[in-house]
mmCIF file of C-alpha atoms in Angstrom:
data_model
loop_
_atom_site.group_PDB
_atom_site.id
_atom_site.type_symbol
_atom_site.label_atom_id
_atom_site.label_comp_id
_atom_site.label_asym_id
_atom_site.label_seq_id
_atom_site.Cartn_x
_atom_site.Cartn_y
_atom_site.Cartn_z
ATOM 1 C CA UNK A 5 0.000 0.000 0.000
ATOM 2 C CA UNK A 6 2.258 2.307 0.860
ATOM 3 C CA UNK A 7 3.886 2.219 -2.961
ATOM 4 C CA UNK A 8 0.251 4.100 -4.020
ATOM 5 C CA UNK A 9 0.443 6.302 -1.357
ATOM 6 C CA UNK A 10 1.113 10.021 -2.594
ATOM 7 C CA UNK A 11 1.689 11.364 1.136
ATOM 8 C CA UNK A 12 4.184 10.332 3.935
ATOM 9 C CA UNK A 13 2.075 12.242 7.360
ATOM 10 C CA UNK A 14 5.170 11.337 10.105
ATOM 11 C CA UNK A 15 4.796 12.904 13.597
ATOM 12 C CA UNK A 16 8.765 13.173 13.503
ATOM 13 C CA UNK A 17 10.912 12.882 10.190
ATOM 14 C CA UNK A 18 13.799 11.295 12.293
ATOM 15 C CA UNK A 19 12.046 7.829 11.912
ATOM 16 C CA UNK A 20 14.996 6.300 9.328
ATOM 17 C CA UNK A 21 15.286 2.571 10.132
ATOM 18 C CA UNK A 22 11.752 1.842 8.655
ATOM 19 C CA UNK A 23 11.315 0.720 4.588
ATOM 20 C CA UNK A 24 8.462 3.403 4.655
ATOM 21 C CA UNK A 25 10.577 5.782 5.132
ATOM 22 C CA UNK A 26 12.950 4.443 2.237
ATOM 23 C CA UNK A 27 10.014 4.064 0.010
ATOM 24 C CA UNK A 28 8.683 7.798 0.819
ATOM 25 C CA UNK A 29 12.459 9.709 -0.253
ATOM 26 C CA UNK A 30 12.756 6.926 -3.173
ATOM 27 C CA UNK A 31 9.093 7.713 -4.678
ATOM 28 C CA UNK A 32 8.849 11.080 -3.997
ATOM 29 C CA UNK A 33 6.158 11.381 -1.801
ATOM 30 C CA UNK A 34 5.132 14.574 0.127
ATOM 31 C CA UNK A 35 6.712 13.998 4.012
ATOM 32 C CA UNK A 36 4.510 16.131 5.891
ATOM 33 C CA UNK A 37 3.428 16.980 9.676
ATOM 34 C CA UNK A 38 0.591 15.565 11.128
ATOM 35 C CA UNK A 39 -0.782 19.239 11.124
ATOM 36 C CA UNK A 40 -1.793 18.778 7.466
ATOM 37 C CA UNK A 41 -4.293 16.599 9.018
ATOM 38 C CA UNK A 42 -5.917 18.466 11.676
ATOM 39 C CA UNK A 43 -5.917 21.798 10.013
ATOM 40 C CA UNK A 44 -7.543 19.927 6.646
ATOM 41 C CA UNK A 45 -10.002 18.587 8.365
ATOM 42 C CA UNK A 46 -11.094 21.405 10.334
ATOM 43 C CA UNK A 47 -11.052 23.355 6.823
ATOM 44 C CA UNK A 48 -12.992 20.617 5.394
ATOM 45 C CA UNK A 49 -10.972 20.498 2.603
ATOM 46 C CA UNK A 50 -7.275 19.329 1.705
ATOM 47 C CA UNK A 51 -4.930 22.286 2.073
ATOM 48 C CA UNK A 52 -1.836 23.286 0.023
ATOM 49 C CA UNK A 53 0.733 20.368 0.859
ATOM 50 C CA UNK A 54 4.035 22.720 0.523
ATOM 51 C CA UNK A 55 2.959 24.681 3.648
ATOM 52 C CA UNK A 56 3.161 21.037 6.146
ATOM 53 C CA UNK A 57 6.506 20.232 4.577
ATOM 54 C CA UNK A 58 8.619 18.961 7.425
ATOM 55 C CA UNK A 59 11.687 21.147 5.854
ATOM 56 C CA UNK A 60 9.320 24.396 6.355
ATOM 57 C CA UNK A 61 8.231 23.318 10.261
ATOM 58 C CA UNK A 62 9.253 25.736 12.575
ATOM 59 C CA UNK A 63 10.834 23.409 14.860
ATOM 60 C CA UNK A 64 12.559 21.072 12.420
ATOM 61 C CA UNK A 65 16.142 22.449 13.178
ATOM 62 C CA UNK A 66 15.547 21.278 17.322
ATOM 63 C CA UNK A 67 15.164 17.653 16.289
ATOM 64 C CA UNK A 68 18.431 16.736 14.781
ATOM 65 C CA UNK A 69 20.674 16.984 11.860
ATOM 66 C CA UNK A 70 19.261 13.343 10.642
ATOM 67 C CA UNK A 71 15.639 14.911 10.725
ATOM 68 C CA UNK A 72 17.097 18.042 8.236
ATOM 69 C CA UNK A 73 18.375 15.465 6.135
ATOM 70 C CA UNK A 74 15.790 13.599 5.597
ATOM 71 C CA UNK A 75 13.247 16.816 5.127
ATOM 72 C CA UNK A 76 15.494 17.958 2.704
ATOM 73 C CA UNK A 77 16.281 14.798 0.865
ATOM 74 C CA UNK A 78 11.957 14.681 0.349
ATOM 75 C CA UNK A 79 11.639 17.739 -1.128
ATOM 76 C CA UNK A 80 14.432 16.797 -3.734
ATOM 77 C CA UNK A 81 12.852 13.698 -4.662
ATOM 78 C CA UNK A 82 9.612 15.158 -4.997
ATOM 79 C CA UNK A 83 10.618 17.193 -6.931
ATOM 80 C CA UNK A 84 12.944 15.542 -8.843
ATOM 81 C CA UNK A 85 10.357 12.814 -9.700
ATOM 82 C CA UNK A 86 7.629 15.481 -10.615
ATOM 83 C CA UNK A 87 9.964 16.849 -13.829
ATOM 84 C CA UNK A 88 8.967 15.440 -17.069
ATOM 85 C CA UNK A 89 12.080 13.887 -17.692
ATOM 86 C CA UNK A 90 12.713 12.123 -14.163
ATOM 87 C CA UNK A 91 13.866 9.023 -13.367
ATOM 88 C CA UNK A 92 13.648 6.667 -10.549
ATOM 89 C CA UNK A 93 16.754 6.080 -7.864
ATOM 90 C CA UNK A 94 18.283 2.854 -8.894
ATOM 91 C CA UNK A 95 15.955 2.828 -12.529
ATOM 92 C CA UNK A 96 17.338 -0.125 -14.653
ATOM 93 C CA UNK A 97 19.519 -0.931 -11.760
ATOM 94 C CA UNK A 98 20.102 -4.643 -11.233
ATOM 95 C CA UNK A 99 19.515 -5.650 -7.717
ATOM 96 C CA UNK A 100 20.528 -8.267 -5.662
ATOM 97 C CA UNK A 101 19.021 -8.572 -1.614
ATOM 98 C CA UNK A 102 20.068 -10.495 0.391
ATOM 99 C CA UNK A 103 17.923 -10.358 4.004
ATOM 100 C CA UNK A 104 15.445 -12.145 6.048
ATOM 101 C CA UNK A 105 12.371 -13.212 3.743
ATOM 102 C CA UNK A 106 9.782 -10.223 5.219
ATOM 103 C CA UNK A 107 12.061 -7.788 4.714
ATOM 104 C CA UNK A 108 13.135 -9.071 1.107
ATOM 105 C CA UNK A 109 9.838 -9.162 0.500
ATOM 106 C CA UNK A 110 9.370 -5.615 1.004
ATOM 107 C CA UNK A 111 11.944 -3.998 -0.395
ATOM 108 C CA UNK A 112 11.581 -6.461 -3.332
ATOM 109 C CA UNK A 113 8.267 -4.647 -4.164
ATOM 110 C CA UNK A 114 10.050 -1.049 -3.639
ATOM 111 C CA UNK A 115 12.690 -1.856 -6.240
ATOM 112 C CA UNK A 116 9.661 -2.754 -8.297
ATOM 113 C CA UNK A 117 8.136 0.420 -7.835
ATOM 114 C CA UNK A 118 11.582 2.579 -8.985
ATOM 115 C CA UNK A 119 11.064 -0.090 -12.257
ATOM 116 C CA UNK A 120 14.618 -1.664 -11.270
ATOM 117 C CA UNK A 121 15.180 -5.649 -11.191
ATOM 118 C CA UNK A 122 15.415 -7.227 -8.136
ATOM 119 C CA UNK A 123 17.455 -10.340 -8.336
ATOM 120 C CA UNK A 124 17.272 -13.269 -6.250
ATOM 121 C CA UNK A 125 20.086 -14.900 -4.664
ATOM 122 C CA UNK A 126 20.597 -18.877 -4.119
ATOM 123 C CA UNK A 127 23.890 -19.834 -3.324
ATOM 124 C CA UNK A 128 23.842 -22.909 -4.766
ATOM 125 C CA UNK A 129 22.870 -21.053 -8.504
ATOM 126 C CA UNK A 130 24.527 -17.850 -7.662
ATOM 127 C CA UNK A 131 24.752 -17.443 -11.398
ATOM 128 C CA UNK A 132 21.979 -14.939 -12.377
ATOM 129 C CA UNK A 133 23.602 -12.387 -9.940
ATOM 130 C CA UNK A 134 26.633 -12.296 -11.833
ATOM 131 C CA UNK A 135 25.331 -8.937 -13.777
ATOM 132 C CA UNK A 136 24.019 -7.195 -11.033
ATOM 133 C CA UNK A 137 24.401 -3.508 -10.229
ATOM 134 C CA UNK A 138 24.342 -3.427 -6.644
ATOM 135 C CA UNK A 139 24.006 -5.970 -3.604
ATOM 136 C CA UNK A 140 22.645 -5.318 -0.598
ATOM 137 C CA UNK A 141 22.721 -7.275 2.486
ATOM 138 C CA UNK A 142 21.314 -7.241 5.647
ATOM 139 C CA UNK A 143 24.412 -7.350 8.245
ATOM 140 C CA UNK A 144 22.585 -10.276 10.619
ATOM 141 C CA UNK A 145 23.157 -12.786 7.781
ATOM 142 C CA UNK A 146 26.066 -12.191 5.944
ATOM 143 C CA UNK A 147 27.912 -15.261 7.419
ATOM 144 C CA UNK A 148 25.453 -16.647 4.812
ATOM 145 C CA UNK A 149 26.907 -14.522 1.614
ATOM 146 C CA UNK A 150 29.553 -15.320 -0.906
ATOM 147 C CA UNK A 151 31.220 -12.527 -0.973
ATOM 148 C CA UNK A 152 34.096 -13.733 -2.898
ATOM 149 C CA UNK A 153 31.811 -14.098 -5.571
ATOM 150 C CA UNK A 154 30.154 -10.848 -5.670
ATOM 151 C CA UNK A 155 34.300 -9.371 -5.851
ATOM 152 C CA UNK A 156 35.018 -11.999 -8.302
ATOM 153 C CA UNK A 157 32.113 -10.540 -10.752
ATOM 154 C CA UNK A 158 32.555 -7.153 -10.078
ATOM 155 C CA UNK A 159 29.295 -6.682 -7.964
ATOM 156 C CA UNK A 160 29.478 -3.848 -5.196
ATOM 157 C CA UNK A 161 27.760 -5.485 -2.296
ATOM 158 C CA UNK A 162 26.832 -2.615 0.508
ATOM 159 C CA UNK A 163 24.474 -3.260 4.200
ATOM 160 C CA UNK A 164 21.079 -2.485 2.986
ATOM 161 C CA UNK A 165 21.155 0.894 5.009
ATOM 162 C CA UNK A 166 22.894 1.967 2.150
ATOM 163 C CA UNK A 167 20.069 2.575 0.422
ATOM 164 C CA UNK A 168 19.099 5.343 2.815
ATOM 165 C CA UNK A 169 22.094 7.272 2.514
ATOM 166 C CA UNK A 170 21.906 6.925 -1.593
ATOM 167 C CA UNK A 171 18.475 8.334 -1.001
ATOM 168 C CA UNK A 172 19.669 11.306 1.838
ATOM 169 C CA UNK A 173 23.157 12.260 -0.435
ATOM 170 C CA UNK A 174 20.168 12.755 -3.180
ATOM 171 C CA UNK A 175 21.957 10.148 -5.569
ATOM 172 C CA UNK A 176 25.528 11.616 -5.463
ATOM 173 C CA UNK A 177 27.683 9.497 -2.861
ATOM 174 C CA UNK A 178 31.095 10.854 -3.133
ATOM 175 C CA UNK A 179 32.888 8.610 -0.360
ATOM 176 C CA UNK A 180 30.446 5.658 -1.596
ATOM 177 C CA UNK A 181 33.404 2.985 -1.345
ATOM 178 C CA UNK A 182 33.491 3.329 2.711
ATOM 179 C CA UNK A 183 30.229 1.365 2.840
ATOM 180 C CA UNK A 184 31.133 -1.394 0.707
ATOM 181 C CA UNK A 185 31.837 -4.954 2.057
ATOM 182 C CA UNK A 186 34.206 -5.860 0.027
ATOM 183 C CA UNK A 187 36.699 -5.324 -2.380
ATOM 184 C CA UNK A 188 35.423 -3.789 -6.090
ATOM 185 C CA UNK A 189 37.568 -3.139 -9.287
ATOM 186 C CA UNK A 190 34.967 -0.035 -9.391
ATOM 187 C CA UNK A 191 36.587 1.904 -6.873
ATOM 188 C CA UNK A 192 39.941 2.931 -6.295
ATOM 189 C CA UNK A 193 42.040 0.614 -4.177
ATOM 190 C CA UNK A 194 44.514 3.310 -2.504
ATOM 191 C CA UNK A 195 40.950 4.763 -1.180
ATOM 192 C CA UNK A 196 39.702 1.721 0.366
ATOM 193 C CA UNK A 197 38.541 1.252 3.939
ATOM 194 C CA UNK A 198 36.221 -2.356 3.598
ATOM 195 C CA UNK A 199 33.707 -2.143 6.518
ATOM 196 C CA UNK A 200 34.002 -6.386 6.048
ATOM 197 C CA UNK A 201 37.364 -8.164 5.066
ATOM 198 C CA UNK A 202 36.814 -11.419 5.857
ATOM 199 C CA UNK A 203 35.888 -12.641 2.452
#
């Protein structure tokens, strides 16, 4: 449901470790204060979304820097995605995820939504990941991943929180090879600080 949704209503913007939030930046939906509600219905009538923007709430710079981030990264996207022109985060992107089944699930049907390909991973046919543009993986089971393969084929393979900060740095992550797991002829080895070596 929340992939037909065209409004995000949080109480606080700061809420980050959800896949709502992920799939509010990522689709561009409006992220607005639960204000819009009250003062809409006592209007009877939807008011002018801009106005509840978290960004434009008075008290959005007492929260924290993560809130600001996130307020501003919505408005980008929003806007981004209303432009003729616009394409999704991660559009034609291959995708590989590799996390518990509910959350797979999920984000499965996000990556869906930005009209990339989601890829699934069995280790014992590994083979139809070979291609893939990114992999993420959920910290709590990567005992479970190959990563030797993924470096082998040239696959960056980044924690799924990743996706977040793609989403927050607006698409433009300049120090993106910190948050990789392991070793990738796509970035530059003398710059390399592998958050997992044990591959």
């Amino acid at each position: 449901m929340e992939m037909l949704a065209t409004h995000f209503v949080a109480v606080l913007p700061d809420d980050t470790f959800t896949g709502m939030m992920v799939c509010a930046l990522a689709t561009g939906k409006w992220l607005i204060h639960v204000n819009f509600i009250y003062d809409s219905f006592r209007c009877k009538k939807f008011l002018q979304e801009y106005l509840y923007e978290w960004l434009k709430h008075p008290k959005i710079l007492e929260i924290d820097t993560t809130s600001v981030e996130v307020a501003k990264a919505a408005v980008f996207w929003h806007l981004e995605l209303d432009a003729l022109s616009a394409k999704f985060p991660f559009e034609g992107k291959q995708i590989v995820l590799i996390m518990k089944r509910k959350y797979r699930q999920y984000y499965q049907m996000i990556f869906k939504t930005l009209k990339a390909k989601p890829v699934t991973y069995d280790p014992r046919t590994p083979g139809s990941c070979c291609t893939a543009d990114y992999c993420f993986v959920d910290m709590k089971i990567i005992e479970r991943v190959k990563l030797r393969f993924f470096a082998r084929h040239n696959v960056p393979v980044f924690p799924y929180q990743y996706i977040l900060v793609f989403l927050l740095k607006r698409g433009q992550v300049e120090d993106e090879y910190k948050y990789l797991l392991q070793d990738c002829k796509k970035y530059a080895k003398d710059t390399m600080f592998l958050l997992n070596d044990t591959y």
